[in-house]
Each structure stands twice: as C-alpha cells, then as structure tokens.
PDB file of C-alpha atoms in Angstrom:
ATOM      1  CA  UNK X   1      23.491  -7.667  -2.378  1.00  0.00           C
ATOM      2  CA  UNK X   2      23.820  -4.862   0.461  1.00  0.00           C
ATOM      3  CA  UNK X   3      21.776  -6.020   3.571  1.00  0.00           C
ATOM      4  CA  UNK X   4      19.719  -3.294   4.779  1.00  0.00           C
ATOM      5  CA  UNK X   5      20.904  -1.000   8.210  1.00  0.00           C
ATOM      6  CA  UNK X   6      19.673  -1.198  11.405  1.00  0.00           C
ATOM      7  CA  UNK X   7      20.758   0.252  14.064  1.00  0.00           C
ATOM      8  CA  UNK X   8      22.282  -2.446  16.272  1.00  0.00           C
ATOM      9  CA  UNK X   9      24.217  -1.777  19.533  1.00  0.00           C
ATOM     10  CA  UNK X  10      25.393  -3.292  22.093  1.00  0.00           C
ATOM     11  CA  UNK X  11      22.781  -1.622  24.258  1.00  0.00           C
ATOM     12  CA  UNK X  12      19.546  -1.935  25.244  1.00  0.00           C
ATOM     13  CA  UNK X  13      17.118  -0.747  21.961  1.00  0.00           C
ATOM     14  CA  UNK X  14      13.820   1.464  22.978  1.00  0.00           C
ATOM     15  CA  UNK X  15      10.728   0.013  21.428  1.00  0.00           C
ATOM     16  CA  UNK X  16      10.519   2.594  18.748  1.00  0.00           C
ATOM     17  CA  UNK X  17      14.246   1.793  17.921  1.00  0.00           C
ATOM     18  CA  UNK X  18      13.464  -1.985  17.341  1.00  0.00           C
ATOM     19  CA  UNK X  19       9.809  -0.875  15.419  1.00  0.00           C
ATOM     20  CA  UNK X  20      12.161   1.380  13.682  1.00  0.00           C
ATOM     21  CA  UNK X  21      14.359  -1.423  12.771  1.00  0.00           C
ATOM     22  CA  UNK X  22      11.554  -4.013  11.894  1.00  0.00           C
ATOM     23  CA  UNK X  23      10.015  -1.676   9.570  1.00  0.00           C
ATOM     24  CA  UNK X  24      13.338  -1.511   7.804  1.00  0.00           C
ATOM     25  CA  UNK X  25      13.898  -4.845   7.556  1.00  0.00           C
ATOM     26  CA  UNK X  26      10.409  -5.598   6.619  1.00  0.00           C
ATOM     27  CA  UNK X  27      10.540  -3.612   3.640  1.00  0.00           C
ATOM     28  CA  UNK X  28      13.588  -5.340   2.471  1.00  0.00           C
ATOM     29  CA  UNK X  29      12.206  -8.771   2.827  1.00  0.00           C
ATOM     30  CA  UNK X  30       8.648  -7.636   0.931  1.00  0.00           C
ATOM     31  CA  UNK X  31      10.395  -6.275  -1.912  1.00  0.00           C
ATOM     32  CA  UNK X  32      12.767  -9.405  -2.103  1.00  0.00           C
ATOM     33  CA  UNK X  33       9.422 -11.290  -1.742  1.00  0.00           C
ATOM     34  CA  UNK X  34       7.840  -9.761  -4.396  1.00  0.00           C
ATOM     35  CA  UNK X  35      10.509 -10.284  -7.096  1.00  0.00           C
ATOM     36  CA  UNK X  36      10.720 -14.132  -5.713  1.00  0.00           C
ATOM     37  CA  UNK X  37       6.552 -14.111  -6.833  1.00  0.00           C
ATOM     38  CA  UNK X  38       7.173 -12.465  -9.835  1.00  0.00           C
ATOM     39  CA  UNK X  39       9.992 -14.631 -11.155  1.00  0.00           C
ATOM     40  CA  UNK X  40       7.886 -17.825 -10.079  1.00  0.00           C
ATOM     41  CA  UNK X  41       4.528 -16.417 -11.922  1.00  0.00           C
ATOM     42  CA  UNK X  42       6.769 -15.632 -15.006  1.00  0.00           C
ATOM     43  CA  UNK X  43       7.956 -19.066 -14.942  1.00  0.00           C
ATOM     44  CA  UNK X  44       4.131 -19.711 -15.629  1.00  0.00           C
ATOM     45  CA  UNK X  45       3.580 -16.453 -17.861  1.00  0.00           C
ATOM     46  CA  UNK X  46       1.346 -14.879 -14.633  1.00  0.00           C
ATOM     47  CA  UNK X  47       1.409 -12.169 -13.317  1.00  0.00           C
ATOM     48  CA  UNK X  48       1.986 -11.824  -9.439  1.00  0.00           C
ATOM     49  CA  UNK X  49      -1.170 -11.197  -8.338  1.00  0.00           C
ATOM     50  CA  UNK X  50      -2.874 -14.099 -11.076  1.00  0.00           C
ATOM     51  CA  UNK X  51      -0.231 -15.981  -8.751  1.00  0.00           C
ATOM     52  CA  UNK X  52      -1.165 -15.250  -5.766  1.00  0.00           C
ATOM     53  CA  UNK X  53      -4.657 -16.037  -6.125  1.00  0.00           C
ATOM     54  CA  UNK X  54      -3.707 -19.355  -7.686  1.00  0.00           C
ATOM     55  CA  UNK X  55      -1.735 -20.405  -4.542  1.00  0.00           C
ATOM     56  CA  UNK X  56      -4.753 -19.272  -2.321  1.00  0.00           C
ATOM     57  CA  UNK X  57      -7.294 -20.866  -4.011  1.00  0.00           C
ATOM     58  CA  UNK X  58      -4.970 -24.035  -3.237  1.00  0.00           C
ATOM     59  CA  UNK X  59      -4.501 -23.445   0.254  1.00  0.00           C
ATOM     60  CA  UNK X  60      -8.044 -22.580   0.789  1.00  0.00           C
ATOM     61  CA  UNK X  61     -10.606 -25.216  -1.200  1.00  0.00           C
ATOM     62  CA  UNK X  62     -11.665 -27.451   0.709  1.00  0.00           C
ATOM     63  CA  UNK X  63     -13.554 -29.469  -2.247  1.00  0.00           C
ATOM     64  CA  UNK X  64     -16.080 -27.184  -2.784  1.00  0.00           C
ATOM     65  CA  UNK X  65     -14.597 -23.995  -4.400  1.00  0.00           C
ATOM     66  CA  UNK X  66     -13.444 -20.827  -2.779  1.00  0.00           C
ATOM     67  CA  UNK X  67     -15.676 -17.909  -3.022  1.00  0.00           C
ATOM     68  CA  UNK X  68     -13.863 -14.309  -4.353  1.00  0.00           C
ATOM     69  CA  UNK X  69     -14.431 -12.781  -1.553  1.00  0.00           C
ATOM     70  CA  UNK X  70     -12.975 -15.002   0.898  1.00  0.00           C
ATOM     71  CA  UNK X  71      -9.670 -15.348  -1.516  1.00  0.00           C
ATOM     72  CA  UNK X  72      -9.680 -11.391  -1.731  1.00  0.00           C
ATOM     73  CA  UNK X  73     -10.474 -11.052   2.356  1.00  0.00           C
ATOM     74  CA  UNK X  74      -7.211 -13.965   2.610  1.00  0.00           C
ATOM     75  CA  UNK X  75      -5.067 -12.001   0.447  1.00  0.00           C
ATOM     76  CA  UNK X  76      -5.935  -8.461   1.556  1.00  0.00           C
ATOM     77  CA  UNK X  77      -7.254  -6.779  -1.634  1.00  0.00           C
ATOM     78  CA  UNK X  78     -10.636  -5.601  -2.593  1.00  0.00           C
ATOM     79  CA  UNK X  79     -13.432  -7.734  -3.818  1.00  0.00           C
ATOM     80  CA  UNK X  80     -13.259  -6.194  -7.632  1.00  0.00           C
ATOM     81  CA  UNK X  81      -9.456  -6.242  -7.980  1.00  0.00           C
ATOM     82  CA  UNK X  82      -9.818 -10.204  -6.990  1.00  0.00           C
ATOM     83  CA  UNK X  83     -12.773 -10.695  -9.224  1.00  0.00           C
ATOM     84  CA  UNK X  84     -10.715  -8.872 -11.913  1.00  0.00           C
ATOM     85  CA  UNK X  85      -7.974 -11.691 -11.251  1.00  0.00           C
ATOM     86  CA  UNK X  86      -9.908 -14.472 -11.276  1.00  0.00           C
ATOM     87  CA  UNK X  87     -11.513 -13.712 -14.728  1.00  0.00           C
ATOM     88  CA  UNK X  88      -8.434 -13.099 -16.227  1.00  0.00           C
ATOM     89  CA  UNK X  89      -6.969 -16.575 -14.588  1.00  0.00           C
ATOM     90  CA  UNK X  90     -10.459 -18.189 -16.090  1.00  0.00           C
ATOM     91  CA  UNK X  91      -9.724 -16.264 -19.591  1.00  0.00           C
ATOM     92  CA  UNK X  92      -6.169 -18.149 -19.732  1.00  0.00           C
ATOM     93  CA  UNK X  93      -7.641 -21.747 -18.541  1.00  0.00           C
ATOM     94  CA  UNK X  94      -6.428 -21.606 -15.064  1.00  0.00           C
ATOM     95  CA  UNK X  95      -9.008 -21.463 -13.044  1.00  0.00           C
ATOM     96  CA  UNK X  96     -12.969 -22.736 -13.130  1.00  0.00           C
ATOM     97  CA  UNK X  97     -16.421 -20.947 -11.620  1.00  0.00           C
ATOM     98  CA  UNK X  98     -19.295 -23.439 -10.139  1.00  0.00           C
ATOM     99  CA  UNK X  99     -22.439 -21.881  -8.309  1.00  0.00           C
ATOM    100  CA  UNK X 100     -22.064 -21.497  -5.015  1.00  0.00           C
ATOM    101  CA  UNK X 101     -24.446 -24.257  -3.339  1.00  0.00           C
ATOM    102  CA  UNK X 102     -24.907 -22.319  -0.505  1.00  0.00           C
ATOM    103  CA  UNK X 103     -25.987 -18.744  -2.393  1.00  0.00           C
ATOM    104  CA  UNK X 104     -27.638 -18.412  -5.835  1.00  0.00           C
ATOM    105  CA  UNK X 105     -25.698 -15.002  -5.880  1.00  0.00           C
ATOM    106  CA  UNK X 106     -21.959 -15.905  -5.263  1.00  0.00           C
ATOM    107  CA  UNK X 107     -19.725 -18.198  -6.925  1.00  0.00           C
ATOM    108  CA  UNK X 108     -16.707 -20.504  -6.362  1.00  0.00           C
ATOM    109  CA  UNK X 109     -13.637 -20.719  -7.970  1.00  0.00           C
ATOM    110  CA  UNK X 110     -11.969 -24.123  -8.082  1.00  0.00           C
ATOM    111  CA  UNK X 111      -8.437 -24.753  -9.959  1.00  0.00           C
ATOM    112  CA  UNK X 112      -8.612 -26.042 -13.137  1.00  0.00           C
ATOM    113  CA  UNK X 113      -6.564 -29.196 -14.576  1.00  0.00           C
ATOM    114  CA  UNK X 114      -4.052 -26.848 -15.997  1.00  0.00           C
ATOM    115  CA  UNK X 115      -3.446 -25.219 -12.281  1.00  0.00           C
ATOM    116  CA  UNK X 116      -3.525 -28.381 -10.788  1.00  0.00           C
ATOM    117  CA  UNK X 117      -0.658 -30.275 -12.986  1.00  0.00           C
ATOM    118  CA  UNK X 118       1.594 -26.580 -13.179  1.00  0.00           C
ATOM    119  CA  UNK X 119       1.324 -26.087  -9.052  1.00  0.00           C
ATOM    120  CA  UNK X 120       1.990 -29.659  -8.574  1.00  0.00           C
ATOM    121  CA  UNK X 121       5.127 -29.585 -11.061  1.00  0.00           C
ATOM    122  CA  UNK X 122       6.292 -26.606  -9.671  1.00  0.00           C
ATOM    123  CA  UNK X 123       5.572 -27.988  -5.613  1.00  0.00           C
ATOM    124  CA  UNK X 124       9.275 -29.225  -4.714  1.00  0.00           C
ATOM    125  CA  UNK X 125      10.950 -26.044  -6.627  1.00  0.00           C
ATOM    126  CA  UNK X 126       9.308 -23.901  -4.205  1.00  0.00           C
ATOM    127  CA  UNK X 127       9.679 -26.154  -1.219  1.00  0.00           C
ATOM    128  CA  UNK X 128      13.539 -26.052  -2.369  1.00  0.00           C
ATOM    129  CA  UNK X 129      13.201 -22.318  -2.696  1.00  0.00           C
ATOM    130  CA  UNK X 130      11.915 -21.918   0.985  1.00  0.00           C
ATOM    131  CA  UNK X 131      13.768 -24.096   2.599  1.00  0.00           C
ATOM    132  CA  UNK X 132      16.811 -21.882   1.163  1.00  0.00           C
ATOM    133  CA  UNK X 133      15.691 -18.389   1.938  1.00  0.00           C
ATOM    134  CA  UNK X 134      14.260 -19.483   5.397  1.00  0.00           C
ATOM    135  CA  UNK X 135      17.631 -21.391   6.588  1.00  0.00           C
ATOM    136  CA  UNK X 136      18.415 -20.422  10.162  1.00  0.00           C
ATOM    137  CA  UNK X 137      14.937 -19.407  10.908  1.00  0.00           C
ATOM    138  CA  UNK X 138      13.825 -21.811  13.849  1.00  0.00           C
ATOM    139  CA  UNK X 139       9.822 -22.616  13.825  1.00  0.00           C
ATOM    140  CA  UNK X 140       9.242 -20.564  16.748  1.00  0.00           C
ATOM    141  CA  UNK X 141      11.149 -17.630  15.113  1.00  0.00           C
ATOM    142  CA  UNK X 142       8.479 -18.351  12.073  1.00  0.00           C
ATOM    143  CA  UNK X 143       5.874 -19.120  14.002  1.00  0.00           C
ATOM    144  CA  UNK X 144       6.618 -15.674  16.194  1.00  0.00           C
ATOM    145  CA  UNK X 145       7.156 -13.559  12.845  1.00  0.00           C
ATOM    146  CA  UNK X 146       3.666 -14.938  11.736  1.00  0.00           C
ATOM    147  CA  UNK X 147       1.696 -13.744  15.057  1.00  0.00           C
ATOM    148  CA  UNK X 148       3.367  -9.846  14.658  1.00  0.00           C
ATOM    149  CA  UNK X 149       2.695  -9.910  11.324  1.00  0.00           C
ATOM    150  CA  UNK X 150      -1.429 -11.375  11.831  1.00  0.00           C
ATOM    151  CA  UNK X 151      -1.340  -8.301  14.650  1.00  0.00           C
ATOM    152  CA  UNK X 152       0.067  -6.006  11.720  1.00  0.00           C
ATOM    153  CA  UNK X 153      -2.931  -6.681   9.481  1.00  0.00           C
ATOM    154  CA  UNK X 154      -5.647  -6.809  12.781  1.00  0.00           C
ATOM    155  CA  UNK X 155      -4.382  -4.014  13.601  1.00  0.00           C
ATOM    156  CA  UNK X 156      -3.954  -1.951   9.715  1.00  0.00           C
ATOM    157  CA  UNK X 157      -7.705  -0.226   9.396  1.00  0.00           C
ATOM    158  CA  UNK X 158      -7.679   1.463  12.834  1.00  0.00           C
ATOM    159  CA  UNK X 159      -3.730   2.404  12.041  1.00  0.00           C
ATOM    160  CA  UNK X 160      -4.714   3.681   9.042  1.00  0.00           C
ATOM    161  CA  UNK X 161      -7.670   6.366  10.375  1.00  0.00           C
ATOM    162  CA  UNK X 162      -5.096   7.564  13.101  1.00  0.00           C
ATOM    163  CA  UNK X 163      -2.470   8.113  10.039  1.00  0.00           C
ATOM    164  CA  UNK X 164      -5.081   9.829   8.068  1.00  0.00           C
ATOM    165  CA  UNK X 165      -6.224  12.106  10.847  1.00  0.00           C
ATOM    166  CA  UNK X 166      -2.091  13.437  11.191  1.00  0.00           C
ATOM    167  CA  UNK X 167      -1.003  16.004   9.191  1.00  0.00           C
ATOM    168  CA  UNK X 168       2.209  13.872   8.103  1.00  0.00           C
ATOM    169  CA  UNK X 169       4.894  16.236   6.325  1.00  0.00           C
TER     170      UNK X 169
END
C-alpha cells in the first residue's frame, strides 16, 4: 500500500507545515482504523459502531452498568445514535439493560454472556493485532499521540463555531 505524502525536508518545518502534515497522516491512519473495526465487527456479524460500543461498555463498567450517555459522551456521538446502538446490540443478545440505581429515569447497559465469551475469545487476536500495527511506537510516542489527540477533541466544539463562522470555498 502507498504511504501517504508529507512534506519532509531536511529543514526546519513551520507549525502549519507539521499541522499540515499531521492532518495528512491522521486521515490515513483513521481510515486504516476504520477498516481494522470493521473487519473485527464482521468477524462477529457487527457492525462498527455495534462494535465500538461493545468495547466501551467493556472498558467502562465498573460492575454496575454503563449508562448511554456516558458510552455516547466516551465515544463522541449523540445520545440517540448510541441509544439506537445499544437496542440493536440488545435485539441480537449482546448486550443487557438494568435500572439505573442511582436514577429511576436512566438505564445501564451491562454486556451480556454472549459479549462476554466473544470479547474474551477474540482478546489475544486483537492484542496480536496491536502489538503489530503499533511496532516501533515507543510508550511515550503513544502516550504523546494520546494527549494531542484528547486536545483535538477538547478543543473540536469551539473549532467547529470558528469553521462555521468562515466562508470556506
């Protein structure tokens, strides 16, 4: 496969030049990201997003359920588009709701048995899977790449009302 182009000199790069760069790159890692997802969730007959939310509920329960909106806030999607994943992942057996203990209106979502035995089958084929696509990377370089991309998402909602206020062409 092509790698993507950056400009790359010998010489000192300006900010925007490097930004420039990242962006590029960035986009060529996302989309390689999202076909990894999408070949794992078909492994499982998911979808990417049904996926996704699987792997965050995961990460996030601590024993008591996760609530939609905290898996939609951890993901970065709207409320309905999670609650429309979740009911589709509870349709198929993957996923269980239990009242929230804490609020009579909310809910939690908890894996199911199913989840449980298919994530942990499927645990050392993605640890395989990372370890191969993130080969070279030290942990600072990871744990570096994970602080510009938290800023990236801090920073997304005022970005977002500048770029809508520019008459982009």
């Amino acid at each position: 496969m092509k790698r993507p182009t950056t400009r790359r000199s010998s010489q000192k790069r300006t900010k925007a030049v490097i930004i420039d760069d990242f962006i590029t790159l960035f986009y060529a890692a996302g989309n390689r990201l999202f076909a990894m997802r999408r070949v794992i969730a078909k492994s499982l007959d998911l979808a990417s997003p049904e996926f996704a939310a699987l792997l965050a509920v995961a990460r996030l329960d601590d024993g008591e359920g996760v609530r939609i909106s905290t898996l939609a806030d951890d993901i970065h999607v709207a409320s309905a588009n999670m609650t429309a994943t979740i009911n589709a992942l509870l349709r198929a057996g993957w996923v269980h709701k239990t009242p929230d203990p804490n609020d009579s209106r909310a809910i939690r979502v908890v894996l199911s048995d199913k989840a449980k035995a298919n994530l942990a089958s499927l645990r050392s084929s993605i640890s395989q899977i990372n370890e191969s696509w993130f080969a070279g990377a030290s942990t600072e370089q990871l744990e570096s790449s994970c602080a510009v991309l938290s800023t990236l998402i801090r920073n997304y909602e005022q970005t977002m009302a500048i770029a809508t206020l520019q008459k982009i062409r």
